[in-house]
Structure formats: structure tokens, C-alpha cells
mmCIF file of C-alpha atoms in Angstrom:
data_model
loop_
_atom_site.group_PDB
_atom_site.id
_atom_site.type_symbol
_atom_site.label_atom_id
_atom_site.label_comp_id
_atom_site.label_asym_id
_atom_site.label_seq_id
_atom_site.Cartn_x
_atom_site.Cartn_y
_atom_site.Cartn_z
ATOM 1 C CA MET W 1 17.433 2.439 -32.663
ATOM 2 C CA ARG W 2 15.013 2.870 -35.600
ATOM 3 C CA ILE W 3 14.230 -0.364 -37.681
ATOM 4 C CA TYR W 4 11.311 -1.296 -39.656
ATOM 5 C CA PRO W 5 9.568 -4.556 -40.246
ATOM 6 C CA ARG W 6 10.510 -7.410 -42.357
ATOM 7 C CA ARG W 7 12.328 -9.602 -40.123
ATOM 8 C CA GLY W 8 12.906 -7.678 -37.004
ATOM 9 C CA VAL W 9 12.251 -7.789 -33.380
ATOM 10 C CA CYS W 10 9.060 -6.862 -31.722
ATOM 11 C CA LEU W 11 9.236 -5.405 -28.252
ATOM 12 C CA THR W 12 6.556 -5.094 -25.398
ATOM 13 C CA GLU W 13 7.023 -2.834 -22.360
ATOM 14 C CA LYS W 14 6.697 -4.147 -18.960
ATOM 15 C CA ALA W 15 3.683 -2.854 -17.196
ATOM 16 C CA ASP W 16 3.716 -0.717 -14.220
ATOM 17 C CA GLU W 17 3.486 -3.166 -11.210
ATOM 18 C CA ASN W 18 1.858 -0.596 -8.851
ATOM 19 C CA GLN W 19 -1.261 -0.131 -11.082
ATOM 20 C CA GLU W 20 -4.388 -2.058 -9.956
ATOM 21 C CA THR W 21 -5.836 -3.951 -12.668
ATOM 22 C CA ASN W 22 -8.306 -6.849 -13.704
ATOM 23 C CA SER W 23 -6.818 -10.626 -13.793
ATOM 24 C CA SER W 24 -5.978 -10.226 -17.452
ATOM 25 C CA GLN W 25 -3.897 -6.984 -17.088
ATOM 26 C CA GLN W 26 -2.424 -8.712 -14.172
ATOM 27 C CA ARG W 27 -1.000 -11.720 -16.268
ATOM 28 C CA ARG W 28 0.317 -8.898 -18.750
ATOM 29 C CA ARG W 29 2.221 -7.424 -15.968
ATOM 30 C CA GLN W 30 3.574 -10.638 -14.957
ATOM 31 C CA VAL W 31 4.785 -11.488 -18.570
ATOM 32 C CA GLY W 32 6.461 -8.079 -19.013
ATOM 33 C CA ALA W 33 7.475 -7.602 -22.127
ATOM 34 C CA LEU W 34 7.150 -9.168 -25.835
ATOM 35 C CA ALA W 35 10.065 -8.951 -28.174
ATOM 36 C CA SER W 36 9.610 -10.779 -31.594
ATOM 37 C CA ASN W 37 12.769 -10.821 -34.033
ATOM 38 C CA GLY W 38 11.473 -12.196 -37.058
ATOM 39 C CA GLY W 39 9.884 -11.618 -40.394
ATOM 40 C CA GLN W 40 7.605 -9.244 -41.803
ATOM 41 C CA ASN W 41 7.055 -9.716 -45.311
ATOM 42 C CA CYS W 42 4.583 -8.689 -48.266
ATOM 43 C CA LEU W 43 3.251 -12.117 -48.801
ATOM 44 C CA GLY W 44 2.559 -12.411 -52.526
ATOM 45 C CA GLU W 45 0.154 -15.142 -53.507
ATOM 46 C CA GLU W 46 -0.472 -16.473 -56.774
ATOM 47 C CA GLU W 47 -2.890 -19.149 -57.474
ATOM 48 C CA ALA W 48 -2.704 -21.120 -60.702
ATOM 49 C CA GLY W 49 -6.184 -22.151 -61.988
ATOM 50 C CA PRO W 50 -7.257 -25.229 -63.878
ATOM 51 C CA PHE W 51 -6.778 -23.704 -67.340
ATOM 52 C CA PRO W 52 -3.188 -22.669 -68.807
ATOM 53 C CA GLY W 53 -2.534 -18.982 -68.231
ATOM 54 C CA GLU W 54 -5.306 -18.721 -65.607
ATOM 55 C CA LYS W 55 -4.259 -17.251 -62.383
ATOM 56 C CA SER W 56 -4.995 -14.648 -59.303
ATOM 57 C CA ARG W 57 -2.652 -12.636 -57.287
ATOM 58 C CA GLN W 58 -2.984 -10.750 -53.986
ATOM 59 C CA ALA W 59 -0.493 -9.000 -51.710
ATOM 60 C CA LEU W 60 -0.884 -9.127 -48.077
ATOM 61 C CA ALA W 61 1.228 -8.049 -45.075
ATOM 62 C CA GLY W 62 2.620 -11.096 -42.856
ATOM 63 C CA GLY W 63 5.784 -12.972 -41.831
ATOM 64 C CA LYS W 64 6.303 -14.564 -38.630
ATOM 65 C CA GLY W 65 7.511 -11.607 -36.670
ATOM 66 C CA ASP W 66 4.959 -9.325 -38.175
ATOM 67 C CA ASN W 67 2.085 -11.776 -37.190
ATOM 68 C CA GLN W 68 3.436 -12.293 -33.640
ATOM 69 C CA ALA W 69 3.867 -8.487 -33.155
ATOM 70 C CA THR W 70 0.389 -8.054 -34.272
ATOM 71 C CA TYR W 71 -1.159 -10.830 -32.107
ATOM 72 C CA GLY W 72 0.588 -8.971 -28.947
ATOM 73 C CA GLY W 73 -0.950 -5.643 -30.075
ATOM 74 C CA LYS W 74 -4.494 -7.003 -30.399
ATOM 75 C CA LEU W 75 -4.209 -8.595 -27.013
ATOM 76 C CA ALA W 76 -3.515 -5.072 -25.944
ATOM 77 C CA TYR W 77 0.172 -5.617 -24.825
ATOM 78 C CA PRO W 78 2.175 -2.579 -25.459
ATOM 79 C CA THR W 79 4.064 -4.114 -28.401
ATOM 80 C CA TYR W 80 6.947 -2.856 -30.505
ATOM 81 C CA PHE W 81 8.691 -4.269 -33.753
ATOM 82 C CA LEU W 82 12.228 -3.833 -34.962
ATOM 83 C CA GLY W 83 13.158 -4.567 -38.460
ATOM 84 C CA HIS W 84 13.556 -3.251 -41.718
ATOM 85 C CA VAL W 85 11.219 -2.666 -44.631
ATOM 86 C CA GLY W 86 12.047 -1.301 -48.018
ATOM 87 C CA GLY W 87 10.884 2.073 -49.070
ATOM 88 C CA ASP W 88 8.308 0.796 -51.284
ATOM 89 C CA ALA W 89 4.517 0.125 -51.375
ATOM 90 C CA HIS W 90 4.863 -3.139 -49.616
ATOM 91 C CA GLY W 91 6.935 -1.379 -46.880
ATOM 92 C CA LYS W 92 4.035 0.816 -46.553
ATOM 93 C CA LEU W 93 1.502 -1.725 -46.410
ATOM 94 C CA ILE W 94 3.299 -3.672 -43.720
ATOM 95 C CA VAL W 95 4.003 -0.623 -41.265
ATOM 96 C CA GLU W 96 0.229 0.182 -41.843
ATOM 97 C CA ALA W 97 -0.784 -3.209 -40.864
ATOM 98 C CA LEU W 98 1.461 -3.142 -37.849
ATOM 99 C CA GLU W 99 0.255 0.157 -36.772
ATOM 100 C CA SER W 100 -3.404 -0.907 -37.207
ATOM 101 C CA GLY W 101 -2.743 -4.062 -34.942
ATOM 102 C CA GLY W 102 -1.792 -1.889 -32.147
ATOM 103 C CA VAL W 103 2.118 -2.207 -32.609
ATOM 104 C CA CYS W 104 4.534 0.534 -31.979
ATOM 105 C CA VAL W 105 6.710 1.229 -35.016
ATOM 106 C CA ASP W 106 8.850 3.351 -33.399
ATOM 107 C CA HIS W 107 11.822 1.203 -33.525
ATOM 108 C CA LEU W 108 11.352 0.351 -37.218
ATOM 109 C CA SER W 109 13.594 1.495 -40.373
ATOM 110 C CA VAL W 110 12.437 2.228 -43.794
ATOM 111 C CA LEU W 111 15.313 1.479 -46.026
ATOM 112 C CA GLY W 112 14.809 3.583 -48.978
ATOM 113 C CA ASN W 113 17.433 1.838 -51.277
ATOM 114 C CA VAL W 114 16.152 -1.710 -50.860
ATOM 115 C CA HIS W 115 12.766 -3.601 -51.449
ATOM 116 C CA THR W 116 10.815 -4.997 -48.798
ATOM 117 C CA GLY W 117 11.394 -8.619 -48.600
ATOM 118 C CA HIS W 118 8.673 -10.824 -49.723
ATOM 119 C CA VAL W 119 7.586 -14.385 -50.311
ATOM 120 C CA VAL W 120 5.623 -15.585 -53.241
ATOM 121 C CA VAL W 121 3.328 -18.537 -52.288
ATOM 122 C CA MET W 122 2.358 -20.320 -55.466
ATOM 123 C CA LEU W 123 -0.952 -22.281 -55.002
ATOM 124 C CA GLN W 124 -1.959 -25.415 -57.417
ATOM 125 C CA SER W 125 -5.423 -26.259 -57.970
ATOM 126 C CA ASP W 126 -4.604 -29.348 -55.910
ATOM 127 C CA ARG W 127 -3.813 -26.709 -52.938
ATOM 128 C CA GLN W 128 -0.192 -27.905 -53.011
ATOM 129 C CA ASN W 129 2.136 -24.862 -52.811
ATOM 130 C CA SER W 130 5.676 -23.709 -53.524
ATOM 131 C CA ILE W 131 7.095 -21.060 -51.607
ATOM 132 C CA ILE W 132 9.935 -18.546 -52.922
ATOM 133 C CA ILE W 133 11.446 -16.042 -50.398
ATOM 134 C CA VAL W 134 13.149 -13.122 -51.171
ATOM 135 C CA GLY W 135 15.115 -11.410 -48.067
ATOM 136 C CA GLU W 136 15.641 -8.063 -49.456
ATOM 137 C CA ALA W 137 15.466 -5.349 -46.615
ATOM 138 C CA ASN W 138 15.158 -8.478 -44.148
ATOM 139 C CA MET W 139 19.087 -9.022 -44.521
ATOM 140 C CA CYS W 140 20.188 -5.370 -45.000
ATOM 141 C CA ASN W 141 21.912 -2.967 -42.633
ATOM 142 C CA TRP W 142 21.946 -4.963 -39.537
ATOM 143 C CA PRO W 143 24.408 -3.421 -37.065
ATOM 144 C CA GLN W 144 27.639 -5.378 -36.380
ATOM 145 C CA SER W 145 27.186 -4.784 -32.816
ATOM 146 C CA LEU W 146 24.402 -3.398 -30.660
ATOM 147 C CA LEU W 147 24.656 -0.134 -28.724
ATOM 148 C CA ASP W 148 24.749 0.032 -25.063
ATOM 149 C CA GLU W 149 21.263 1.929 -25.256
ATOM 150 C CA HIS W 150 19.768 -0.699 -27.539
ATOM 151 C CA LEU W 151 21.049 -3.556 -25.064
ATOM 152 C CA GLU W 152 19.503 -1.463 -22.278
ATOM 153 C CA LEU W 153 16.295 -1.239 -24.273
ATOM 154 C CA LEU W 154 16.358 -4.884 -24.785
ATOM 155 C CA ARG W 155 17.167 -5.782 -21.408
ATOM 156 C CA SER W 156 13.790 -4.049 -20.252
ATOM 157 C CA PHE W 157 11.543 -6.212 -21.878
ATOM 158 C CA GLY W 158 10.289 -9.613 -20.512
ATOM 159 C CA ILE W 159 9.870 -11.765 -23.760
ATOM 160 C CA VAL W 160 12.108 -11.704 -26.805
ATOM 161 C CA LEU W 161 10.576 -13.812 -29.794
ATOM 162 C CA LEU W 162 13.492 -14.457 -32.447
ATOM 163 C CA GLN W 163 13.134 -15.801 -35.771
ATOM 164 C CA ARG W 164 15.884 -16.867 -38.186
ATOM 165 C CA GLU W 165 14.662 -14.867 -40.932
ATOM 166 C CA ILE W 166 17.156 -12.204 -40.004
ATOM 167 C CA PRO W 167 20.985 -12.552 -39.925
ATOM 168 C CA ASP W 168 21.942 -15.121 -37.150
ATOM 169 C CA SER W 169 24.489 -12.645 -35.778
ATOM 170 C CA PHE W 170 21.800 -10.398 -34.724
ATOM 171 C CA ASN W 171 19.677 -12.734 -33.378
ATOM 172 C CA ILE W 172 22.658 -14.145 -31.465
ATOM 173 C CA GLN W 173 23.378 -10.512 -29.964
ATOM 174 C CA VAL W 174 19.816 -10.216 -29.077
ATOM 175 C CA ALA W 175 19.689 -13.380 -27.384
ATOM 176 C CA LYS W 176 22.603 -12.436 -25.294
ATOM 177 C CA ALA W 177 21.267 -9.224 -24.359
#
């Protein structure tokens, strides 16, 4: 299964129970695996200034699933992320952010024919915001049913985190695994 970020699943391997470790590593072994099924988005933030036409923009990698996976990776958990990104610059930004956060992207898919999902956060000068969500790759190409090898892989992990930013039918299959 190769799935890329922007709403996906983040998985963490079970640690070897026979290995001698410090208390922090021992706690990680007890937890076993981390799986996050959620969003990885290119977050576009647009801030309106006090004058008409004044604004600033920036693009960031993020999303609930992406952030959960990155935190797991930074805590030195062997962490994997399953999901989709588009074959665009925003998809590359997300993959690079996951990799730099210590997340294995072997189970992520780049969908060349769609754009990476994104969120636009519009901030007003009074710090109020409006959020626009565009699903794109997050909602595309999810299997109707998981293969046995994928079910076995999911069962090998100790924690599965699900986000409702991908089709519910896929989340239900993952939860049943």
C-alpha cells in the first residue's frame, strides 16, 4: 500500500520487546504503534490588512493527521503515515515536512492527476478567521476494501488515530482492522 499525506493514516511500528531500554523507550514499547488517519494539508493563510487590498500569504504543511504523525516521529516513535497528496508543489512540501519530522512515507501515495488538498485560513485584523477546506487528493482513490496484507499491517500497530477528513468508509475499514 502506497498512500501519501493529506488525510491519511499514520502508523508506528511495535518495538522489539526483548531489547533493553531506558524508561522512555519502555513506555514507547508498551504503546507499540501509532496510526493516524487524518489530514495532511497545505495550509494557505491569507491575512487581510487594515487597508483595502493589503494582504499577506504563506503556505505551510499541516493538517491533523500530518501534525499527529510529525509529533510521533519527533518523539522518536517509528511512525508511518498513510494518505494521499497530489503531484504538485504542495504535495512535495508535505512529504518533505513529514520526512524531516521523522515520519516514514513508504505508505503514502502521490496522485499525479489531482491537486493536494488544502485549507485556506483567512485572518482578519481583529484575529477572527474564516476557513475554506478543499479536499482534492484527500477524497480520491481510496480502496473500496482493504487487501488482507493491508489489514495485517494495520493489526501490527498498537495505536490507530483516525480523522474524519478522508472518506468515512475507509476509516470504518481501518477501525474494524
